[in-house]
Coordinates of C-alpha atoms in Angstrom, one line a residue:
X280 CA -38.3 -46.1 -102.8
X281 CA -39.1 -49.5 -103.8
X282 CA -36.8 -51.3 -106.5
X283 CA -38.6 -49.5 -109.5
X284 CA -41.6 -51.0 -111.6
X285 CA -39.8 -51.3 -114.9
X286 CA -37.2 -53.7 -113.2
X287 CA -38.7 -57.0 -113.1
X288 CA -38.3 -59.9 -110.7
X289 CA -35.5 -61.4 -112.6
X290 CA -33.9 -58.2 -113.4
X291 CA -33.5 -57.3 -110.0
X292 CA -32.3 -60.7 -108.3
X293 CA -29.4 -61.0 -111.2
X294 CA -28.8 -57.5 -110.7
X295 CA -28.2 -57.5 -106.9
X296 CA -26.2 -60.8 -107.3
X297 CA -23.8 -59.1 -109.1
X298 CA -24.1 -56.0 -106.9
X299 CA -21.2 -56.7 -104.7
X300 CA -18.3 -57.0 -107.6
X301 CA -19.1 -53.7 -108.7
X302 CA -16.8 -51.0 -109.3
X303 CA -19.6 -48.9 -107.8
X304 CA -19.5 -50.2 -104.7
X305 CA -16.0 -50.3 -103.9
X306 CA -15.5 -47.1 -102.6
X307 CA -18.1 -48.0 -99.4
X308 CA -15.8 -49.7 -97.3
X309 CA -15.0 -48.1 -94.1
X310 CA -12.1 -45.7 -93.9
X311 CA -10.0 -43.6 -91.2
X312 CA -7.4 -40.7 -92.0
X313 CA -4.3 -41.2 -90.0
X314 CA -5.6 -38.6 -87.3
X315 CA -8.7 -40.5 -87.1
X316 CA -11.3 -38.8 -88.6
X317 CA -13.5 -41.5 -90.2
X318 CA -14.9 -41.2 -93.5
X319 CA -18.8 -41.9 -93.9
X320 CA -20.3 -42.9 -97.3
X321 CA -23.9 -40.7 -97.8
X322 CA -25.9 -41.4 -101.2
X323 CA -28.1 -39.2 -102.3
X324 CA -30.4 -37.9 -104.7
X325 CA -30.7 -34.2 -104.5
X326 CA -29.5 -32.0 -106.9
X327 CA -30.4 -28.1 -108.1
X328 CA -31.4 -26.3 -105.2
X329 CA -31.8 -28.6 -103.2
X330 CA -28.2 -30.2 -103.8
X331 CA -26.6 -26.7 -103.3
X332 CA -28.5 -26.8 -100.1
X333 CA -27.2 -30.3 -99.1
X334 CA -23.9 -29.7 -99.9
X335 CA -24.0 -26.6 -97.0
X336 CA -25.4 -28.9 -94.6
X337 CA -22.9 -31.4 -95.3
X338 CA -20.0 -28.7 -94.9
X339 CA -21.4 -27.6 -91.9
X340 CA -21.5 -31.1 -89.9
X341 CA -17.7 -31.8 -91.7
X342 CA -16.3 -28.7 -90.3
X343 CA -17.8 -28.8 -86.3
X344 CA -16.4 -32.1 -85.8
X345 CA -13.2 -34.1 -86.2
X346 CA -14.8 -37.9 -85.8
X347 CA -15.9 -38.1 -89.4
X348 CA -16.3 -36.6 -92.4
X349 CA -19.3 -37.2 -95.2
X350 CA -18.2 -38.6 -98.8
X351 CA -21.7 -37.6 -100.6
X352 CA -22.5 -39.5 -103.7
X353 CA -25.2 -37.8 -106.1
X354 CA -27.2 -39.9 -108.1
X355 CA -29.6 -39.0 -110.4
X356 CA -32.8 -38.9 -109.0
X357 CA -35.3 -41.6 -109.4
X358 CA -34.7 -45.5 -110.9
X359 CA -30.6 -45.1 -111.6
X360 CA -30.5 -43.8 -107.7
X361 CA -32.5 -46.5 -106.5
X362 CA -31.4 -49.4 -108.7
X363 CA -28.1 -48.5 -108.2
X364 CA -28.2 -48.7 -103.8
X365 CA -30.7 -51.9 -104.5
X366 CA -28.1 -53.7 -105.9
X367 CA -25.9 -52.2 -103.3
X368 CA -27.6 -53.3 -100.0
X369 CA -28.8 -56.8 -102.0
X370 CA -24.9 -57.3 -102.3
X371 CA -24.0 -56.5 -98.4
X372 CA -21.8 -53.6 -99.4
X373 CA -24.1 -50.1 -99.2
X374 CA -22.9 -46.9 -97.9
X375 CA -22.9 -46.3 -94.4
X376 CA -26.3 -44.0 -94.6
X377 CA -28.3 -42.7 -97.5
X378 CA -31.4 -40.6 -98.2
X379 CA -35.0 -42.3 -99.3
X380 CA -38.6 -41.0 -99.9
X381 CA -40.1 -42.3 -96.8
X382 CA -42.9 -43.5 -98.9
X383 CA -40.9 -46.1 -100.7
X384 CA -39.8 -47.4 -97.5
X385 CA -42.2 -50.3 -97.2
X386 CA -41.1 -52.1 -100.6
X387 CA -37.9 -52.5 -99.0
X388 CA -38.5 -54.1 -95.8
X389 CA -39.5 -57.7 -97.0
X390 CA -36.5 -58.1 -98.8
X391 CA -34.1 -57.0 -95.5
X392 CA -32.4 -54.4 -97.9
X393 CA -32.5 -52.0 -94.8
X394 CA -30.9 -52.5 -92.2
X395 CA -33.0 -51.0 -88.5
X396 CA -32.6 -48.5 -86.7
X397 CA -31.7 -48.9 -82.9
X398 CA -34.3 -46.8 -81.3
X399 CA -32.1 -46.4 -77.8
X400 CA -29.2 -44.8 -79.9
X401 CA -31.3 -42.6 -81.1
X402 CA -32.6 -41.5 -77.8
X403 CA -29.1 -40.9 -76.4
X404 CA -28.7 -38.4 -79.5
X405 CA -31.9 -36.7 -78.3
X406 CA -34.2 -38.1 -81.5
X407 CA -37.2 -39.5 -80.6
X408 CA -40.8 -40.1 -80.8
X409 CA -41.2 -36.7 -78.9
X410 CA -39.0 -34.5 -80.7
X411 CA -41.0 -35.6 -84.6
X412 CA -45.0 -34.8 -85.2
X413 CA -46.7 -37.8 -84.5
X414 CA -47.6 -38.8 -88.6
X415 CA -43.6 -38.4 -89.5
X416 CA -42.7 -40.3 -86.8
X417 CA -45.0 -43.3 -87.3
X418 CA -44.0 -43.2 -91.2
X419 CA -40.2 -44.5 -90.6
X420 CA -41.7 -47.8 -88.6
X421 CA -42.7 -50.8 -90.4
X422 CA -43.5 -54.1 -88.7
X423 CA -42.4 -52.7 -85.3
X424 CA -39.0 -51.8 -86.9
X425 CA -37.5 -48.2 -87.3
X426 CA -36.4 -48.1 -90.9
X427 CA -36.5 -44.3 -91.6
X428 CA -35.6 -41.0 -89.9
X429 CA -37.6 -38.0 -91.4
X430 CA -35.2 -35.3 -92.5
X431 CA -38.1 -32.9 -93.3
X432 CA -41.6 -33.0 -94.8
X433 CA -42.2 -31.5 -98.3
X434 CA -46.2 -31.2 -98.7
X435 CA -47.9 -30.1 -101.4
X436 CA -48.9 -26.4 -100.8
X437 CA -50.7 -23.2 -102.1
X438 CA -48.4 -20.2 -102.8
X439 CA -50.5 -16.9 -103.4
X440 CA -49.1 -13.3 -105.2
X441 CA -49.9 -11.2 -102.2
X442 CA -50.6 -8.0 -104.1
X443 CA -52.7 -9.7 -106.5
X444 CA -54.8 -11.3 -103.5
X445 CA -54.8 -7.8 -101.9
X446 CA -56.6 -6.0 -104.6
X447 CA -58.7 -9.2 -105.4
X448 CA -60.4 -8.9 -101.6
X449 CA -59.4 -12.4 -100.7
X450 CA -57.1 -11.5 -97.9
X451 CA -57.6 -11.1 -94.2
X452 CA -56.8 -7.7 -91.7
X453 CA -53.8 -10.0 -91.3
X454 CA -53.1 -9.4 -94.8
X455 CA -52.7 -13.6 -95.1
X456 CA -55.0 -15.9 -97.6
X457 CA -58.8 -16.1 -96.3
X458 CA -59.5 -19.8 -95.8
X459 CA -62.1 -21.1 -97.7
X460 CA -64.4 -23.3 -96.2
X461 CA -65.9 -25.4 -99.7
X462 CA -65.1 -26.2 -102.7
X463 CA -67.7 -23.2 -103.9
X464 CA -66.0 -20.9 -101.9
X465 CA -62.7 -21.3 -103.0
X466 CA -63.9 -21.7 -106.7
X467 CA -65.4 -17.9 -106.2
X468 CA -62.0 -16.9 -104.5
X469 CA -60.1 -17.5 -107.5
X470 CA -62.6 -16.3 -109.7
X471 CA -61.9 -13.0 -108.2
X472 CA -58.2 -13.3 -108.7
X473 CA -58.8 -14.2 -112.5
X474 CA -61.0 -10.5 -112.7
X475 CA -57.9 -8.7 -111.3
X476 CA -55.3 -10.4 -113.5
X477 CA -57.3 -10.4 -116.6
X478 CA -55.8 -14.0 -117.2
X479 CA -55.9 -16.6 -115.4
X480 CA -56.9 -17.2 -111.1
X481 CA -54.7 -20.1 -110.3
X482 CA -52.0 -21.6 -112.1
X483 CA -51.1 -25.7 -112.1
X484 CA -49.1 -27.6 -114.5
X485 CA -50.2 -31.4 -114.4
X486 CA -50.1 -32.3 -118.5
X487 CA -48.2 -35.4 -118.7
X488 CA -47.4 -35.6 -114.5
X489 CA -48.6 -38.3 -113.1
X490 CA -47.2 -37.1 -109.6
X491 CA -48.6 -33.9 -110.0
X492 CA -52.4 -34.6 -111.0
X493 CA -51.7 -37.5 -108.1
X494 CA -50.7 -34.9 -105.3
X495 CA -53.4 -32.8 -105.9
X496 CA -56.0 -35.5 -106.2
X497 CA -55.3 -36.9 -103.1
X498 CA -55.1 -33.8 -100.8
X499 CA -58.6 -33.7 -101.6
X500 CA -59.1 -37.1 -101.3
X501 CA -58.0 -37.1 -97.6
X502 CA -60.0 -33.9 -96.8
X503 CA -62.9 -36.8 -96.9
X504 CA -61.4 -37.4 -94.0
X505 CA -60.2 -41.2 -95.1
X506 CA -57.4 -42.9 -96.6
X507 CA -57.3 -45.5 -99.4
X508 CA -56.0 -49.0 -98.7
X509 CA -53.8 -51.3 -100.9
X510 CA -53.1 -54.7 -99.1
X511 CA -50.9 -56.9 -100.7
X512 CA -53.1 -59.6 -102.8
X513 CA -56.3 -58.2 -101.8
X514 CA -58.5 -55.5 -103.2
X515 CA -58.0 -51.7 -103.3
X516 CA -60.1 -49.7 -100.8
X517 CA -61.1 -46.4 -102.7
X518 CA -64.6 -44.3 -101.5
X519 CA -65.7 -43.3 -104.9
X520 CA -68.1 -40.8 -104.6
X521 CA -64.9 -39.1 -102.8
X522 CA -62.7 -39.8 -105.5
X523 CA -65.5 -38.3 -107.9
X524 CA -65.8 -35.6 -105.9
X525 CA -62.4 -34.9 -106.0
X526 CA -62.0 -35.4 -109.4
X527 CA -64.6 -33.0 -110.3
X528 CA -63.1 -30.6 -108.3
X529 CA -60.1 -30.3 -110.1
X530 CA -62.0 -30.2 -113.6
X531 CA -63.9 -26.9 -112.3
X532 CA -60.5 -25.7 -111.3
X533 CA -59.3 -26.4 -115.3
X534 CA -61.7 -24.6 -117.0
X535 CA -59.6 -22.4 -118.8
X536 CA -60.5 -19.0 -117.2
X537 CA -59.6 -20.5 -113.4
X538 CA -57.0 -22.3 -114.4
X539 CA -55.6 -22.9 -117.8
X540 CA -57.1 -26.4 -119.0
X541 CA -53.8 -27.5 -120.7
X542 CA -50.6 -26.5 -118.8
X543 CA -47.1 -28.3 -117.9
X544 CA -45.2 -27.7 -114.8
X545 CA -43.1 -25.4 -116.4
X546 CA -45.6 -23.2 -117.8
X547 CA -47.6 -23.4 -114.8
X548 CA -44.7 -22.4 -112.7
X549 CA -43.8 -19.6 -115.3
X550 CA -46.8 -17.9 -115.3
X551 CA -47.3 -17.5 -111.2
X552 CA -43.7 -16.6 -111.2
X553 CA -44.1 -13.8 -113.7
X554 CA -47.0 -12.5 -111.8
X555 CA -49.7 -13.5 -114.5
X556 CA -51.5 -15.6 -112.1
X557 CA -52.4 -14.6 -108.4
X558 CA -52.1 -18.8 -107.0
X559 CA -50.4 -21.8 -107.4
X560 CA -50.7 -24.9 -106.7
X561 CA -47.5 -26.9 -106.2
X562 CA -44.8 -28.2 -103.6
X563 CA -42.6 -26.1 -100.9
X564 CA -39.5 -26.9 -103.0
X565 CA -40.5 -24.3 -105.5
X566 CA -40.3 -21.8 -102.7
X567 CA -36.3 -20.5 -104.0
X568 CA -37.8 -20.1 -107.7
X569 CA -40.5 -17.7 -106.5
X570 CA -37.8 -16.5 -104.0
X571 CA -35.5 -15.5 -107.2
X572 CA -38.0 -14.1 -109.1
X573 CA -38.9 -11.2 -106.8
X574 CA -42.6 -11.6 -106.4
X575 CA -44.9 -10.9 -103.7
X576 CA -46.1 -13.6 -102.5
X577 CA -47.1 -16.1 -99.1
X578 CA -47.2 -19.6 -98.5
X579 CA -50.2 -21.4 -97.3
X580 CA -51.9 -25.1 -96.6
X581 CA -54.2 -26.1 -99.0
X582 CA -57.5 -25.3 -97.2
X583 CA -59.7 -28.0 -96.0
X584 CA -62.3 -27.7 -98.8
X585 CA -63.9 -30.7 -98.3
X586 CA -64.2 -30.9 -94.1
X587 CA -61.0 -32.3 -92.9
X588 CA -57.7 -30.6 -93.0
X589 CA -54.5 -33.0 -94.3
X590 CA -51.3 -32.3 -96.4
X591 CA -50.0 -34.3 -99.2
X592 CA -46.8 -35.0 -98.1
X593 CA -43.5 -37.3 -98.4
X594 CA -40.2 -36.8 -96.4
X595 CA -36.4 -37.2 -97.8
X596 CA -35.4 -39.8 -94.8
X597 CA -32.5 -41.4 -93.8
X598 CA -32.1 -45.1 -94.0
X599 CA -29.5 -48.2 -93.3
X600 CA -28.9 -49.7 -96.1
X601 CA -28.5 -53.2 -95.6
X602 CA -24.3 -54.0 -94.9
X603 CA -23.0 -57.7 -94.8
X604 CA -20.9 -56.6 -91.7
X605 CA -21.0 -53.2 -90.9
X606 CA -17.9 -51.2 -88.7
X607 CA -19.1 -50.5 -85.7
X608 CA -16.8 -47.6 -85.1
X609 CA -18.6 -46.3 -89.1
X610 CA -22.2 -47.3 -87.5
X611 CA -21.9 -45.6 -83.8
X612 CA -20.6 -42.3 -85.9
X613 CA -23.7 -42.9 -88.5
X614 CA -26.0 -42.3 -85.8
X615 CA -23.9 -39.1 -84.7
X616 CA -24.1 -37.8 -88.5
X617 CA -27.8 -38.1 -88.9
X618 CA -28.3 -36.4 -85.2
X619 CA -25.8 -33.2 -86.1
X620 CA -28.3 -32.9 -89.5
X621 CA -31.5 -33.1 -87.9
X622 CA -30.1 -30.4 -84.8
X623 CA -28.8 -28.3 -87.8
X624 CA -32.0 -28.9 -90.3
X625 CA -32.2 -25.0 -90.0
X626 CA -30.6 -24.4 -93.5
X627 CA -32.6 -27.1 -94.4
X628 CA -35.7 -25.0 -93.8
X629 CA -34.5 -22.2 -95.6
X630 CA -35.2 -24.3 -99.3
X631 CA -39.0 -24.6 -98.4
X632 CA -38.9 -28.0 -96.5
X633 CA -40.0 -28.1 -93.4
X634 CA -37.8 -29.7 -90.6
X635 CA -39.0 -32.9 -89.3
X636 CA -36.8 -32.2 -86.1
X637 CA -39.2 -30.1 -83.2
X638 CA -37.0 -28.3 -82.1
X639 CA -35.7 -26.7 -85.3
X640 CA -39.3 -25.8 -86.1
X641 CA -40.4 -24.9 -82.3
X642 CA -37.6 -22.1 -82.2
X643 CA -37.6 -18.7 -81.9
X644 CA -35.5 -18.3 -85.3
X645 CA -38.2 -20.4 -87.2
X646 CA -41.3 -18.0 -86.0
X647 CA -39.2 -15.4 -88.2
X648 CA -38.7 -17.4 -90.9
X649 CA -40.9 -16.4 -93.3
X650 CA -43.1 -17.4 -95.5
X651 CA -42.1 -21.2 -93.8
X652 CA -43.3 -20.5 -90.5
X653 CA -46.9 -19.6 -92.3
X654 CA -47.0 -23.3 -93.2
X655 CA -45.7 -25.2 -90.6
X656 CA -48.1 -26.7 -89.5
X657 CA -48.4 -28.6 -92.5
X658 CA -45.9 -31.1 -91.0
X659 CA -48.7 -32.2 -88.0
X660 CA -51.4 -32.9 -91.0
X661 CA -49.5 -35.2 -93.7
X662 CA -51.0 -37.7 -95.7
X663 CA -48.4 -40.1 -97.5
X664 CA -49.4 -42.3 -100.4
X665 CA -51.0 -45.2 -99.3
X666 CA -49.1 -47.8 -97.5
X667 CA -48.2 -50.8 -100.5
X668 CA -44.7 -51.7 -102.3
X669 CA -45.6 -50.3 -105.4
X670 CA -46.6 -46.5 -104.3
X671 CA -44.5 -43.1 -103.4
X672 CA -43.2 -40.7 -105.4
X673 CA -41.8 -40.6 -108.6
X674 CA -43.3 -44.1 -108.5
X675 CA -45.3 -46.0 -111.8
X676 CA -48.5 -46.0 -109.4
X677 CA -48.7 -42.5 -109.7
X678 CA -47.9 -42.4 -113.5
X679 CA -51.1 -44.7 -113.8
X680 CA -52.9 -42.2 -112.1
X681 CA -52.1 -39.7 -114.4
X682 CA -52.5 -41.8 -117.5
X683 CA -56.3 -42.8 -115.6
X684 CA -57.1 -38.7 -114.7
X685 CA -55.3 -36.8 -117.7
X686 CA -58.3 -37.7 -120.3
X687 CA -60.7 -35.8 -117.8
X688 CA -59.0 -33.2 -116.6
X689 CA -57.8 -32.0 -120.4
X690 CA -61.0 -33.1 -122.2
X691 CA -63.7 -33.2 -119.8
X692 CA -63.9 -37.0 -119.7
X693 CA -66.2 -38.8 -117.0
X694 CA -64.5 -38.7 -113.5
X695 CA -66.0 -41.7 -112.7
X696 CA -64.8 -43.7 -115.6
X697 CA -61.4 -42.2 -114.7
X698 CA -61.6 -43.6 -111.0
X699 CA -62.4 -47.0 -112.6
X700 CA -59.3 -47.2 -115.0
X701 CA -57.1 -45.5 -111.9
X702 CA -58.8 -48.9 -109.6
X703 CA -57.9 -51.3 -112.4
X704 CA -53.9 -49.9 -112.4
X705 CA -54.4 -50.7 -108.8
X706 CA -55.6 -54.2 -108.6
X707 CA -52.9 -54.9 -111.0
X708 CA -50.3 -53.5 -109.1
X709 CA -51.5 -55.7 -106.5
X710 CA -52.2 -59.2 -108.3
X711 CA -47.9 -58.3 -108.5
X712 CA -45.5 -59.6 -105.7
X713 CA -43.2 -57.1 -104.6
X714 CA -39.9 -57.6 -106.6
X715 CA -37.8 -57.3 -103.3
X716 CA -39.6 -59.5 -101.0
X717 CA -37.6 -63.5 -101.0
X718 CA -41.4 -64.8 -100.1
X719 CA -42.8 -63.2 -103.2
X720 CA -39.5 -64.8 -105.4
X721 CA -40.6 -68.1 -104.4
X722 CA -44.6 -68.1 -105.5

């Protein structure tokens, strides 16, 4: 993730100046028990399920091996984690490894808060370009450097009640989701879900979620079968009749009887979870909730409504943070630590993410994981936010987004007028200079 938007240039240079007298930071310097085992320092930002999960994997990679051991640090997720290892790497003393969106990546580089990745390590360890899919493997790489290693992939899915899809006539002899094939198709598919629930087809929380309305607004976006561009000081890149088309989409979904037109993500995930609604529309990492409440149900990839299949997607990633002088003995063991997680991503899988590691998700055990191995292939079809210092998730850019698409999704407000206000955000954001980057500083 990029130093956040609501930090300002200033605020983030005198912040990282004073990064490395902080009482933070003084537990990351490099440590050995007297047998030798070497203590690692791994910041994070998961927590709930997904921290319960981490902490598993973390106990699993302590106990097989005597060479190190993992000190986790949870922060809380979003601007305190990322300001907090900012000011860290700015000030030369980061923890040996940590966890970023591999979307916010890019804002990083510039400044040289990350340090890279040696490639030919990683090949030693068996982690290379031919054990990730191609898009999450290209993701960690900026400017020819390896910055990130893809954990997983967490797209943005469609979960379906099975029984209510069975007596609703939308499943195949496979007893799996029918894929629909355009936007009218689909549209008449939940339509027949809303007759057998007597309430509502599809359920979606997006009021006040910028990410959310932003996830699902670009999955279709990308079913165009392009991508938008953001270059630094130049102009945005948006197709608009796609991004109408996309918009519009989504208002046809929210028309009260389909979907309901004024739902939170709580609601939304409340009603598919009780069985009032037969879809949802949502990420993998609500896979346990659904898992807990006992429902029937499958996973599935968003269909390719509009000609081209792709998955919104971002992946928790492990990165360098940028140390002064790193201990080699700390670093050669990093590289171990983050090869033992990917090789045991397995538990990883069981949360809903889906392994970024080949061989996790190429195995025998992973065809019988179900409903995981039904979406899969989600992780050969990502689409990450577009490629600028200011996007990814949890990020302002997506807020603006939401502020832009809200008025037309709850009140039936012109698409196209939303598309403009969203393209305005965006040639603000860009008119900026990235907060991290020393060039930008200087202009």
């Amino acid at each position: 993730m990029t130093p956040p938007l609501d930090l300002n240039r200033r605020q983030f240079l005198g912040a990282a100046g004073l990064a490395a007298g902080t009482a933070l930071l003084a537990g990351c310097a490099p440590s050995a028990s007297a047998a030798g085992t070497r203590t690692l320092q791994f910041w994070h930002l998961l927590s709930g399920g997904d921290g319960v999960t981490m902490s598993g994997l973390l106990d699993a990679v302590n106990t097989a091996q005597a060479d190190y051991r993992i000190r986790p640090t949870v922060l809380a997720w979003g601007t305190p984690y990322y300001t907090k290892l900012a000011m860290a790497a700015a000030g030369g003393r980061a923890p040996d490894v940590a966890i970023m969106h591999a979307t916010r990546v890019l804002g990083w580089a510039p400044g040289g808060l990350l340090d890279a990745w040696d490639t030919g390590r990683l090949a030693d360890l068996g982690v290379d370009a031919s054990t990730f899919p191609d898009p999450i493997w290209k993701k960690g790489e900026v400017d020819g450097k390896r910055l990130s290693i893809a954990l997983d992939a967490h797209p943005f899915v469609l979960m379906y009640n099975t029984d209510v899809c069975r007596k609703a006539g939308v499943l195949g002899a496979d007893g799996r989701l029918k894929e629909a094939k355009s936007p009218d198709e689909f549209l008449a598919m939940v339509d027949a879900i809303a007759g057998v629930t007597g309430g509502h087809g599809l359920s979606y929380g997006y009021l006040g979620d910028g990410s959310q309305m932003w996830r699902l607004f670009y999955t279709l976006y990308t079913q165009h079968g392009i991508e938008m561009e953001m270059p630094q000081g130049g102009s945005a890149v948006i197709d608009k009749d796609a991004a109408v088309a996309s918009l519009e989409f989504m208002q046809k979904l929210l028309d009260g009887k389909r979907a309901a037109k004024q739902a939170d993500y709580g609601t939304a995930v409340a009603e598919f979870a009780t069985g009032k609604s037969g879809m949802f529309l949502s990420g993998v990492w609500e896979l346990r909730t659904m898992q807990a409440a006992k429902i029937p149900f499958d996973i599935a990839m968003i269909p390719p409504l509009f000609g081209t299949r792709t998955a919104y997607a971002d992946s928790h990633s492990f990165v360098l943070p940028h140390q002064s002088h790193p201990d080699p003995a700390s670093r050669d063991l990093v590289y171990r630590f983050v090869a033992d997680m990917l090789k045991g991503s397995f538990g990883w899988a069981e949360a809903g993410h889906i392994p970024a590691y080949l061989p996790v998700t190429e195995s025998p055990e992973y065809a019988d994981l179900l409903p995981q191995a039904h979406y899969a292939e989600a992780a050969g079809y990502v689409r990450y936010d577009p490629p600028a210092w200011f996007t990814g998730s949890g990020s302002n850019f997506q807020g603006q987004f939401g502020a832009a698409a809200q008025p037309a999704l709850l009140g039936g407000g012109s698409p196209a007028d939303a598309i403009a206000r969203f393209e305005e955000a965006v040639t603000r954001f860009l008119a900026q200079p990235n907060p991290a980057d020393p060039e930008g500083a200087r202009r």
